[in-house]
XYZ file of C-alpha atoms in Angstrom:
458
model
C -2.258 56.985 14.093
C -1.720 54.390 11.342
C -4.100 51.460 11.177
C -2.414 48.063 11.414
C -2.073 46.251 8.102
C -3.857 42.858 8.052
C -1.790 39.775 7.290
C -4.345 38.469 4.774
C -6.545 40.344 2.302
C -10.170 40.724 3.229
C -12.576 39.128 0.773
C -16.341 39.042 0.613
C -17.754 35.512 0.405
C -20.971 34.636 -1.409
C -22.501 31.218 -1.736
C -24.111 31.617 -5.152
C -21.254 30.603 -7.458
C -22.121 28.494 -10.509
C -20.205 26.096 -12.719
C -17.400 25.925 -10.148
C -15.950 22.463 -9.505
C -14.259 21.570 -6.223
C -11.648 18.786 -6.218
C -11.264 19.320 -9.960
C -7.884 17.608 -9.964
C -9.590 14.363 -9.021
C -10.376 13.891 -12.719
C -6.942 12.230 -12.703
C -8.343 9.375 -10.624
C -11.558 9.188 -12.650
C -9.528 8.979 -15.867
C -7.287 6.299 -14.325
C -10.397 4.261 -13.534
C -11.551 4.622 -17.130
C -8.211 3.822 -18.786
C -7.495 0.755 -16.657
C -11.031 -0.585 -17.028
C -11.467 -0.778 -13.268
C -15.067 0.409 -13.509
C -15.975 -2.329 -15.986
C -14.189 -5.035 -14.001
C -15.774 -4.117 -10.655
C -19.225 -3.775 -12.229
C -18.941 -7.209 -13.830
C -17.680 -8.751 -10.593
C -20.550 -7.329 -8.537
C -23.265 -7.968 -11.133
C -24.742 -10.861 -9.054
C -25.529 -8.346 -6.298
C -27.468 -5.963 -8.531
C -31.218 -6.065 -8.030
C -33.453 -6.172 -11.142
C -34.812 -2.644 -10.800
C -31.799 -1.022 -9.182
C -30.947 2.467 -10.405
C -27.321 2.439 -9.266
C -24.769 -0.184 -10.278
C -23.099 -1.893 -7.258
C -19.687 -1.616 -8.899
C -20.102 2.124 -9.425
C -21.245 2.554 -5.816
C -18.180 0.726 -4.479
C -15.865 2.700 -6.756
C -17.447 5.977 -5.657
C -16.674 5.142 -2.035
C -13.113 4.184 -2.991
C -12.673 7.486 -4.847
C -13.954 9.391 -1.806
C -11.432 7.525 0.378
C -8.637 8.267 -2.103
C -9.555 11.957 -1.845
C -9.260 11.861 1.945
C -12.595 10.486 3.179
C -12.728 8.044 6.081
C -16.378 6.960 6.209
C -19.231 6.107 3.844
C -20.868 9.516 4.258
C -17.848 11.182 2.642
C -19.122 9.937 -0.718
C -21.239 13.095 -0.553
C -18.268 15.105 -1.870
C -18.636 13.155 -5.138
C -22.403 13.505 -5.146
C -21.962 17.286 -5.136
C -20.062 17.144 -8.448
C -22.230 15.088 -10.856
C -20.573 16.692 -13.883
C -17.278 15.030 -12.898
C -18.349 11.823 -11.146
C -21.771 11.144 -12.649
C -24.778 10.033 -10.566
C -23.809 8.982 -7.050
C -26.019 6.842 -4.827
C -27.554 8.169 -1.623
C -26.071 7.342 1.763
C -28.763 4.726 2.596
C -28.187 2.995 -0.756
C -24.428 2.873 -0.127
C -24.965 1.470 3.380
C -27.329 -1.212 2.104
C -24.790 -2.348 -0.484
C -22.043 -2.673 2.141
C -24.400 -4.714 4.341
C -25.347 -6.935 1.394
C -21.730 -7.577 0.411
C -20.776 -8.202 4.031
C -23.569 -10.771 4.347
C -22.170 -12.614 1.307
C -18.873 -13.143 3.108
C -16.039 -14.690 1.113
C -18.044 -14.765 -2.120
C -18.133 -10.978 -2.363
C -14.514 -10.628 -1.243
C -13.341 -13.111 -3.886
C -15.268 -11.239 -6.578
C -13.720 -7.878 -5.660
C -10.229 -9.343 -5.379
C -10.491 -11.123 -8.733
C -11.479 -7.858 -10.426
C -8.562 -6.029 -8.815
C -6.100 -8.724 -9.933
C -7.413 -8.553 -13.489
C -7.027 -4.780 -13.663
C -3.626 -4.851 -11.946
C -2.179 -6.988 -14.711
C -3.495 -4.566 -17.333
C -2.194 -1.552 -15.402
C 1.275 -3.076 -15.284
C 1.150 -3.753 -19.014
C 0.164 -0.145 -19.678
C 2.960 1.135 -17.417
C 5.546 -0.934 -19.292
C 8.974 0.235 -18.084
C 7.475 1.982 -15.039
C 5.715 -1.140 -13.775
C 6.985 -2.825 -10.600
C 7.876 -5.918 -12.644
C 9.929 -3.985 -15.211
C 12.992 -5.910 -14.027
C 11.099 -9.211 -14.425
C 10.915 -9.559 -10.646
C 8.368 -8.570 -8.023
C 8.923 -7.808 -4.337
C 6.072 -8.184 -1.842
C 6.464 -6.750 1.664
C 4.342 -8.106 4.518
C 3.826 -6.075 7.664
C 1.301 -5.691 10.448
C -0.682 -2.510 11.094
C -2.266 -1.432 14.361
C -5.653 0.249 13.862
C -6.945 1.947 16.995
C -10.613 1.495 17.937
C -12.217 4.262 19.983
C -15.342 2.228 20.688
C -16.205 -1.390 21.335
C -16.138 -3.073 17.912
C -16.319 -6.732 16.986
C -12.905 -8.441 17.307
C -11.317 -5.317 18.788
C -8.907 -6.293 21.552
C -5.871 -5.010 23.469
C -2.773 -4.831 21.269
C 0.862 -5.540 22.035
C 1.451 -1.768 22.240
C -1.108 -1.479 25.039
C -3.649 0.134 22.756
C -7.062 -1.201 21.752
C -8.256 -2.122 18.281
C -7.345 -4.414 15.389
C -4.094 -5.794 13.985
C -4.446 -6.312 10.198
C -1.641 -8.002 8.290
C -1.022 -6.288 4.959
C 1.051 -6.892 1.857
C 2.433 -4.285 -0.559
C 4.178 -4.582 -3.910
C 7.321 -2.451 -3.816
C 7.668 -0.090 -6.792
C 11.336 0.468 -6.053
C 13.202 3.770 -5.620
C 11.387 5.371 -8.563
C 7.854 4.832 -7.298
C 5.676 4.087 -4.301
C 3.804 0.811 -3.910
C 0.395 -0.817 -4.099
C -1.551 -3.083 -1.713
C -2.065 -6.744 -2.570
C -3.245 -8.217 0.732
C -5.166 -7.126 3.808
C -6.011 -9.736 6.423
C -8.219 -8.332 9.180
C -7.262 -9.728 12.596
C -8.155 -8.994 16.224
C -5.953 -6.598 18.128
C -4.406 -9.420 20.155
C -3.389 -11.431 17.076
C 0.175 -12.664 17.410
C 2.921 -11.037 15.390
C 4.668 -14.354 14.712
C 1.597 -16.347 13.652
C 2.778 -18.428 10.686
C -0.754 -19.303 9.537
C -1.625 -15.613 9.150
C 1.557 -14.914 7.193
C 0.790 -17.838 4.886
C -2.772 -16.612 4.315
C -1.597 -13.051 3.643
C 1.026 -14.340 1.196
C -1.600 -16.397 -0.618
C -3.808 -13.304 -0.943
C -0.832 -11.297 -2.237
C 0.210 -13.912 -4.792
C -3.363 -14.139 -6.104
C -3.190 -10.411 -6.904
C -0.070 -10.797 -9.056
C -0.009 -11.795 -12.732
C -0.011 -15.574 -13.034
C 3.672 -15.845 -13.962
C 4.661 -14.310 -10.604
C 2.575 -16.578 -8.369
C 5.433 -19.039 -8.030
C 9.135 -19.020 -8.790
C 12.311 -17.234 -7.723
C 11.341 -14.007 -9.524
C 8.919 -13.248 -6.665
C 10.522 -12.108 -3.414
C 8.614 -12.162 -0.129
C 10.062 -9.814 2.514
C 9.032 -9.602 6.157
C 10.420 -8.366 9.431
C 11.230 -10.761 12.265
C 7.507 -11.517 12.693
C 7.801 -13.796 9.663
C 10.883 -15.605 10.936
C 9.117 -18.848 11.905
C 9.917 -22.412 10.855
C 6.457 -23.037 9.402
C 6.350 -19.871 7.297
C 9.877 -20.227 5.902
C 9.219 -23.896 5.134
C 6.008 -22.937 3.307
C 7.844 -20.331 1.202
C 10.560 -22.814 0.268
C 8.181 -25.711 -0.386
C 8.936 -27.743 -3.512
C 6.879 -26.485 -6.450
C 6.440 -23.019 -4.951
C 10.089 -21.972 -5.100
C 9.519 -18.434 -3.876
C 12.450 -16.232 -2.940
C 12.362 -14.845 0.569
C 14.149 -12.377 2.798
C 12.789 -12.831 6.306
C 13.914 -11.101 9.484
C 14.997 -13.355 12.338
C 14.972 -12.926 16.089
C 18.442 -12.965 17.642
C 18.237 -16.125 19.721
C 20.901 -17.252 22.168
C 22.181 -19.749 19.593
C 22.549 -17.059 16.943
C 24.141 -14.732 19.494
C 26.769 -17.314 20.395
C 27.610 -17.908 16.739
C 27.998 -14.167 16.150
C 30.552 -13.982 18.954
C 32.617 -16.669 17.190
C 32.735 -14.897 13.800
C 36.354 -13.844 13.141
C 37.089 -10.217 12.337
C 38.204 -11.139 8.811
C 34.742 -12.557 8.014
C 32.931 -9.233 8.468
C 32.188 -7.281 5.252
C 31.309 -3.567 5.219
C 27.614 -2.910 4.632
C 26.662 -0.705 1.694
C 24.124 2.012 0.933
C 21.714 2.188 -1.999
C 24.122 4.456 -3.913
C 26.908 1.891 -3.585
C 28.821 3.772 -0.899
C 29.994 1.986 2.256
C 27.613 2.340 5.208
C 29.537 3.927 8.028
C 29.885 1.794 11.148
C 28.058 -1.298 9.810
C 29.308 -4.757 8.820
C 27.683 -8.012 7.674
C 28.629 -11.673 7.919
C 27.072 -15.028 7.081
C 26.497 -17.645 9.767
C 26.968 -21.332 8.984
C 27.032 -24.612 10.849
C 24.542 -26.066 13.293
C 22.740 -22.716 13.635
C 20.891 -23.746 10.436
C 19.748 -27.104 11.787
C 16.004 -27.591 11.497
C 15.558 -24.935 8.831
C 14.795 -25.594 5.130
C 17.629 -26.656 2.897
C 19.276 -23.770 1.075
C 18.508 -21.157 3.733
C 21.243 -18.622 4.447
C 21.548 -16.674 7.690
C 23.086 -13.206 7.437
C 23.762 -10.953 10.414
C 24.578 -7.255 10.571
C 26.325 -5.410 13.364
C 26.143 -1.643 13.527
C 27.006 1.139 15.896
C 23.766 2.243 17.561
C 22.465 5.748 17.064
C 23.309 8.250 19.818
C 20.961 7.706 22.737
C 19.786 4.261 21.567
C 19.716 1.575 24.247
C 21.376 -1.738 23.572
C 19.513 -5.017 23.982
C 20.629 -8.185 25.717
C 21.156 -9.800 22.316
C 23.579 -7.081 21.176
C 27.306 -7.627 21.506
C 30.429 -5.530 22.047
C 28.430 -2.310 21.988
C 27.055 -3.099 18.519
C 23.398 -3.487 17.519
C 22.766 -6.901 15.939
C 20.089 -7.700 13.349
C 19.627 -10.918 11.407
C 17.653 -12.190 8.426
C 17.277 -15.392 6.415
C 17.220 -15.733 2.638
C 17.469 -18.411 -0.016
C 19.003 -16.150 -2.680
C 22.358 -17.290 -4.040
C 24.891 -15.332 -6.056
C 24.905 -11.680 -4.955
C 27.373 -10.611 -2.226
C 25.958 -10.688 1.281
C 26.259 -6.889 1.506
C 23.830 -6.555 -1.435
C 21.451 -9.069 0.119
C 21.525 -7.148 3.399
C 20.800 -3.883 1.562
C 17.894 -5.545 -0.246
C 16.440 -6.670 3.064
C 16.996 -3.272 4.686
C 14.973 -1.624 1.915
C 11.975 -3.441 3.397
C 11.660 -0.270 5.459
C 9.798 1.224 2.483
C 6.816 -0.807 3.711
C 6.548 1.700 6.566
C 5.915 4.406 3.958
C 3.135 2.286 2.476
C 1.581 1.866 5.924
C 1.742 5.612 6.518
C -0.051 6.149 3.201
C -2.670 3.551 4.140
C -3.345 5.271 7.462
C -3.922 8.505 5.551
C -6.252 6.684 3.145
C -9.032 5.153 5.178
C -7.021 2.955 7.545
C -6.841 5.443 10.392
C -9.857 3.663 11.834
C -12.363 0.972 10.851
C -15.733 2.713 10.604
C -18.079 -0.237 11.194
C -18.995 -2.265 14.249
C -19.130 -5.679 12.544
C -16.035 -7.478 11.274
C -17.728 -8.550 8.034
C -18.402 -4.937 7.097
C -14.887 -3.855 8.047
C -13.481 -6.535 5.741
C -15.360 -4.885 2.874
C -13.948 -1.547 4.047
C -10.420 -2.965 3.798
C -11.100 -3.880 0.173
C -12.344 -0.322 -0.464
C -9.167 1.072 1.113
C -7.063 -1.161 -1.123
C -8.910 0.009 -4.245
C -8.262 3.617 -3.199
C -4.567 2.869 -2.649
C -4.418 1.051 -5.998
C -5.666 4.178 -7.750
C -3.204 6.367 -5.836
C -0.401 4.063 -7.019
C -1.543 3.480 -10.601
C -2.207 7.124 -11.438
C 1.373 8.297 -10.679
C 2.764 5.151 -12.303
C 0.867 5.786 -15.536
C 0.804 9.580 -15.688
C 3.320 11.346 -13.452
C 7.081 11.654 -13.851
C 10.082 12.694 -11.812
C 9.659 13.498 -8.145
C 5.877 13.817 -8.565
C 5.659 10.045 -8.971
C 6.966 9.680 -5.412
C 4.335 11.934 -3.854
C 2.354 10.274 -1.083
C -1.464 10.617 -0.840
C -1.371 13.678 1.404
C 0.743 15.610 -1.081
C -1.267 14.422 -4.079
C -4.413 15.752 -2.413
C -2.856 19.051 -1.386
C -1.249 19.858 -4.724
C -3.323 18.072 -7.363
C -6.729 16.831 -6.263
C -7.869 19.946 -4.397
C -7.361 22.135 -7.452
C -10.464 24.166 -8.260
C -11.878 24.441 -11.763
C -14.613 26.013 -13.844
C -16.944 23.844 -15.903
C -17.763 25.341 -19.297
C -20.323 23.858 -21.667
C -19.905 24.631 -25.366
C -22.235 22.828 -27.720
C -22.121 19.183 -26.700
C -18.728 19.382 -25.020
C -17.937 20.024 -21.404
C -14.582 21.599 -20.647
C -13.044 21.782 -17.186
C -10.829 24.842 -16.922
C -8.226 24.761 -14.151
C -6.750 27.826 -12.485
C -3.845 29.099 -14.555
C -2.025 30.536 -11.515
C -2.046 27.232 -9.579
C 1.602 26.057 -9.433
C 0.755 22.435 -10.219
C -1.802 22.882 -12.985
C 0.806 21.792 -15.529
C 1.279 18.536 -13.624
C -2.433 17.816 -13.951
C -2.722 18.694 -17.630
C 0.447 16.773 -18.539
C -0.758 13.746 -16.589
C -4.138 13.842 -18.347
C -2.342 13.973 -21.688
C -0.358 10.872 -20.732
C -3.526 9.034 -19.714
C -5.211 10.061 -22.965
C -2.448 8.288 -24.898
C -3.345 4.944 -23.312
C -5.659 2.625 -25.247
C -9.272 2.350 -24.172
C -9.933 -0.902 -22.275
C -11.842 -3.562 -24.150
């Protein structure tokens, strides 16, 4: 009788291997930190929190946690994966030392947050300069998407509350710079809020926008070249008026709720006024049309605001709402952009859906849950998550090409960061040898070559 053939080869495992490096591909992130000067900027920003006889630099500690989060960690203890590889990441602080730093920064409140944010803004401008034509402002314009995120709490934490989706946790409001179709995006704002925070709170949208603008290079902090996009949660009088305020002059594309007044105006739009909607490739979008509303529907809104509505055949099985008409799904948004056809403006607003990809990446990078009980500590955690997401956006922007630049964190970890390597010491040099048979080794080596071409910071 023939013995059954096993599906996988049988190997003997021994735990005495030497000079083997796990997560060897993470040298891409370490090199990105070095080339952008993020380590120097964070260390300088957190210098006031370094004790006279401290062994570990606070900036290095915070960056180590951010690197662990970028590699898939979701709590402070996951920094241990870096501590196990001192040849790649250098000396890493112990868990108690890391916890004490987070408590110290949390106790400093806004002072520590402002220091971290200022360092990130400084490095962001340099990273964009290094990226040149791949930077999100290559077209001399920047798009910032604002969106809320529900973070579930599985225990009773400070400011956790029931959410509008009948869950329990927090409701941060985040902002992301859109890298366009050729890239991903990077975080520029994270406002921690209780779970019962309102979606249409204008004050929160204004605060989040201020945080986002402070992260941009100075020339983009006011003016039409900066576009603020939101869903209908941002469609409030106070927020739109703030965006359009004299001296600020920001461009905006803000979703609007279909009110009864808007609904009545849509019913009066003649058939000749509807224009076919378009897709990103320029083709006509099947079963969708757009039109601009005028008249008294704009009363009470800032001067220069335009109201554009889209009607579209609903997807099979989708239920219509009371605000829909003639079997068509209605959506509406407001903008102050003049010139382009309304079909192009509607496409630009529809591309706001890329913010959902950024949120998915954030959930996979430390935002699945908030690990601390106190709000002050969780605010520091949000900054750590943003640093991790910055690195996951800057590294592809500076070093990867083609489809690899679009890879989300999960795929970067699976294909690049988890690559194993062998550390070889020859003379005074240390060489990290990656597995030749790994399908994506060439991506790593090519990316490192691209990073090596960048000038050293300072």
